[in-house]
Backbone as JSON, one array per atom type, in Angstrom:
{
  "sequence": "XXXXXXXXXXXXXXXXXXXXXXXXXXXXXXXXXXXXXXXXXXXXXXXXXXXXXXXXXXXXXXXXXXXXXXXXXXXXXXXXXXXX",
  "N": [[109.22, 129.31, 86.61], [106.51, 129.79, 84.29], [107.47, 129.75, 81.74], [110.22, 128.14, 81.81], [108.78, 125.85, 82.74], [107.03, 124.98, 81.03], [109.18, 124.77, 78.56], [110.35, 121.9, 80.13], [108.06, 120.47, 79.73], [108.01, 120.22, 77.24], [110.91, 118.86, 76.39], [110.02, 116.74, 78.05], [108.58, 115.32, 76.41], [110.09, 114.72, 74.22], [111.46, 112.37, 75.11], [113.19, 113.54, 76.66], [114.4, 113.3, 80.25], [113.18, 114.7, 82.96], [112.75, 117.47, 85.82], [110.7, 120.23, 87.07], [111.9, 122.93, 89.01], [110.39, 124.86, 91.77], [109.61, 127.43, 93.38], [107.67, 128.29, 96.33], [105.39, 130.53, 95.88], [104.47, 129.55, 93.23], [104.66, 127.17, 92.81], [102.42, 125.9, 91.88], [102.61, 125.94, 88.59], [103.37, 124.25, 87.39], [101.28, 122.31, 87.05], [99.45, 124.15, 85.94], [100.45, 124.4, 83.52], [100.22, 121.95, 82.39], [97.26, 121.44, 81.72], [97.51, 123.3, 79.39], [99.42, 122.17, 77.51], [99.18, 119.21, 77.32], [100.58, 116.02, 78.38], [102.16, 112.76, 77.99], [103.01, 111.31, 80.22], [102.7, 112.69, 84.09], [104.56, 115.89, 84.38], [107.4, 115.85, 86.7], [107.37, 117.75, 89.84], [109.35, 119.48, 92.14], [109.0, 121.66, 94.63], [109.92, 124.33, 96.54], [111.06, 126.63, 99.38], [110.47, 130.14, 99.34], [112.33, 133.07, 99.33], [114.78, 132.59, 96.4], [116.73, 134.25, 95.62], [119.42, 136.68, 96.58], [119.53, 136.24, 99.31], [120.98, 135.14, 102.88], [123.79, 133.1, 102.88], [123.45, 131.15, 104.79], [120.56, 130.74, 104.41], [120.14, 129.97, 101.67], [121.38, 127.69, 101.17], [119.89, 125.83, 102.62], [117.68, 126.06, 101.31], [119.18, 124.83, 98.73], [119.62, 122.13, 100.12], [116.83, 121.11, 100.63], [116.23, 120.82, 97.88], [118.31, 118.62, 97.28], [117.05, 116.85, 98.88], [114.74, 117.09, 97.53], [114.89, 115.55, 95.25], [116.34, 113.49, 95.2], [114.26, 112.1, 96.61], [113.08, 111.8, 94.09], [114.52, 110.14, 92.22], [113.77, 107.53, 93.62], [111.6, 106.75, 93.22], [109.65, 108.27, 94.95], [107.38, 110.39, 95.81], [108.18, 114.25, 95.99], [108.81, 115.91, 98.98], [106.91, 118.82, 99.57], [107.32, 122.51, 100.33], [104.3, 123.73, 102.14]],
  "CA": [[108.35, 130.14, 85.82], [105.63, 129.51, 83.53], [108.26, 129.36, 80.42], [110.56, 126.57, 82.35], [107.84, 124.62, 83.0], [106.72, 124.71, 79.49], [109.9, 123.64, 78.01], [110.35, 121.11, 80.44], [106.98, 119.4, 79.34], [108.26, 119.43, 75.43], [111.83, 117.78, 76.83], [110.01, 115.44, 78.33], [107.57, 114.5, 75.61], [110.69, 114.18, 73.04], [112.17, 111.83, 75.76], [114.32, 113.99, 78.1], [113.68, 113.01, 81.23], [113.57, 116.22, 84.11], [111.56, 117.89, 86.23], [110.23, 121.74, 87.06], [112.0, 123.23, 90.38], [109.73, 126.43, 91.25], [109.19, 128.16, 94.29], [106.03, 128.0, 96.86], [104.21, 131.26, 95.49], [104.38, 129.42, 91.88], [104.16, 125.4, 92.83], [101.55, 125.36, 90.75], [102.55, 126.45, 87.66], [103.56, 123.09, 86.17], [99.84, 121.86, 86.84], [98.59, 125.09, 84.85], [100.88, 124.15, 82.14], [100.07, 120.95, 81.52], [96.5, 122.07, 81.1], [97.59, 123.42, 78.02], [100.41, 121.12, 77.06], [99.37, 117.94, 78.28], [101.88, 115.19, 77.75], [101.58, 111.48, 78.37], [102.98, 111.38, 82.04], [102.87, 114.33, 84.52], [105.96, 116.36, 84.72], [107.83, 115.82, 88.64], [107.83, 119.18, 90.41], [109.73, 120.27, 93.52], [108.59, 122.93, 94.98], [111.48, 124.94, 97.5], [110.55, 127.79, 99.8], [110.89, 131.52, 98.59], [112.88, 133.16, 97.91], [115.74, 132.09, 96.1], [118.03, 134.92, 95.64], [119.33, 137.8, 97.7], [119.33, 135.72, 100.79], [122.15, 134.49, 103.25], [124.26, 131.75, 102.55], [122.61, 129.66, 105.35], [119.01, 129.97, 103.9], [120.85, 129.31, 100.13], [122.14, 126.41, 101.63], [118.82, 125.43, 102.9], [117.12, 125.63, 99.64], [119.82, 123.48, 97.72], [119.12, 120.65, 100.73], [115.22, 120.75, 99.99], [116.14, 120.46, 96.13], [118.74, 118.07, 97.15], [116.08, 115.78, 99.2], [113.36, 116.11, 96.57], [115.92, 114.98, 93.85], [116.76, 111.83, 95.65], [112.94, 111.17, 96.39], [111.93, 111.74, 92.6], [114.77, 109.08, 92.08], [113.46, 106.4, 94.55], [110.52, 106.81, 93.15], [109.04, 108.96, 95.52], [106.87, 111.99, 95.83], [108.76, 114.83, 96.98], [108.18, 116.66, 100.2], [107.14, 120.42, 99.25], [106.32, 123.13, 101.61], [102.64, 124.22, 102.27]],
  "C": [[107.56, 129.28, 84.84], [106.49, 128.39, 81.97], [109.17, 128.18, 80.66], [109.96, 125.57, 82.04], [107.53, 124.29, 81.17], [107.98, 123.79, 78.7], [110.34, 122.28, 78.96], [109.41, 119.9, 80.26], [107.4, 119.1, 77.82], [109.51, 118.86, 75.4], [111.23, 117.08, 77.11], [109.19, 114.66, 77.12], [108.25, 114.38, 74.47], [111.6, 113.11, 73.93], [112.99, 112.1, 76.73], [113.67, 114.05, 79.27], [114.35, 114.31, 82.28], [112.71, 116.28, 84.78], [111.48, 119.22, 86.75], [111.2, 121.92, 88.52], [111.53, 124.66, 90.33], [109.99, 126.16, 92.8], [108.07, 128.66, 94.89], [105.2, 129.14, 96.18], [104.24, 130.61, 93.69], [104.72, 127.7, 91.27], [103.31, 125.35, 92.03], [101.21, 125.45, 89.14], [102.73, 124.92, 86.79], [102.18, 122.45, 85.94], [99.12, 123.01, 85.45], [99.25, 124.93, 83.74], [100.65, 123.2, 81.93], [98.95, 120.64, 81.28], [96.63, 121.9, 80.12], [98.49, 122.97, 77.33], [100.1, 119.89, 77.6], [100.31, 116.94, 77.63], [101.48, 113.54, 78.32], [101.69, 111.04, 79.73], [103.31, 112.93, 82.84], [104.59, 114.61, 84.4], [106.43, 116.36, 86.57], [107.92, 117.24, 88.48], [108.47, 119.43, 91.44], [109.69, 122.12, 93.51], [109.68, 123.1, 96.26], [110.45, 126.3, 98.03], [111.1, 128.89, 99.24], [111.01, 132.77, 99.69], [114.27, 132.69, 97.97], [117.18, 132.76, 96.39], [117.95, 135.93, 96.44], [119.1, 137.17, 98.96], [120.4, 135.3, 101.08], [122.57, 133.2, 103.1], [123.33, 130.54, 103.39], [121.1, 129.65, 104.47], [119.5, 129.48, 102.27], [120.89, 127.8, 100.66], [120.88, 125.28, 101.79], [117.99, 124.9, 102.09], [117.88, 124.21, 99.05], [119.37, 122.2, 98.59], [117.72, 120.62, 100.47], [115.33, 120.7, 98.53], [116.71, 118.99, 96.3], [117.69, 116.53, 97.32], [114.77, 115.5, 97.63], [113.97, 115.64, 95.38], [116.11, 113.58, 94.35], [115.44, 110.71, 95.9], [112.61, 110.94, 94.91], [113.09, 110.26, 91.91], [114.65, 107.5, 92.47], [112.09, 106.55, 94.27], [109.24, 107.22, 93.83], [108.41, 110.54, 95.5], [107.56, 112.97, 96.5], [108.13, 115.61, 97.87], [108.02, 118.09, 99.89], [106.61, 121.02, 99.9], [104.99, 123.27, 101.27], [102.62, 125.45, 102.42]]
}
């Protein structure tokens, strides 16, 4: 959400290092927040397909491995993979 993203840009700009995890209809919310918060480096985003909740364990499951992968890229210094 909008409000996440937000405090995740004023953690990072007192030093806490993180990053946004949203969901494809709302990938782009950390861009529209930092618009109006800009901060000195972008905030990382992974974006995960939707939806989150109310779904069967296998697609749950599914999700956490596309968080898990883009967590391991944003540590290897890589861009993570987010759906289209």
């Amino acid at each position: 959400s909008s409000g996440s993203s937000l405090d995740s840009i004023a953690l990072q700009r007192i030093g806490v290092a993180g990053f946004a995890i949203l969901t494809q209809p709302f990938g782009d919310q950390v861009d529209r927040c930092m618009t109006y918060q800009p901060s000195d480096r972008p905030l990382p985003a992974i974006v995960v397909d939707h939806p989150t909740q109310m779904v069967e364990d296998d697609v749950l499951h599914r999700r956490a491995g596309q968080i898990a992968n883009a967590v391991q890229r944003l540590l290897n210094d890589e861009e993570p993979e987010n759906p289209q």
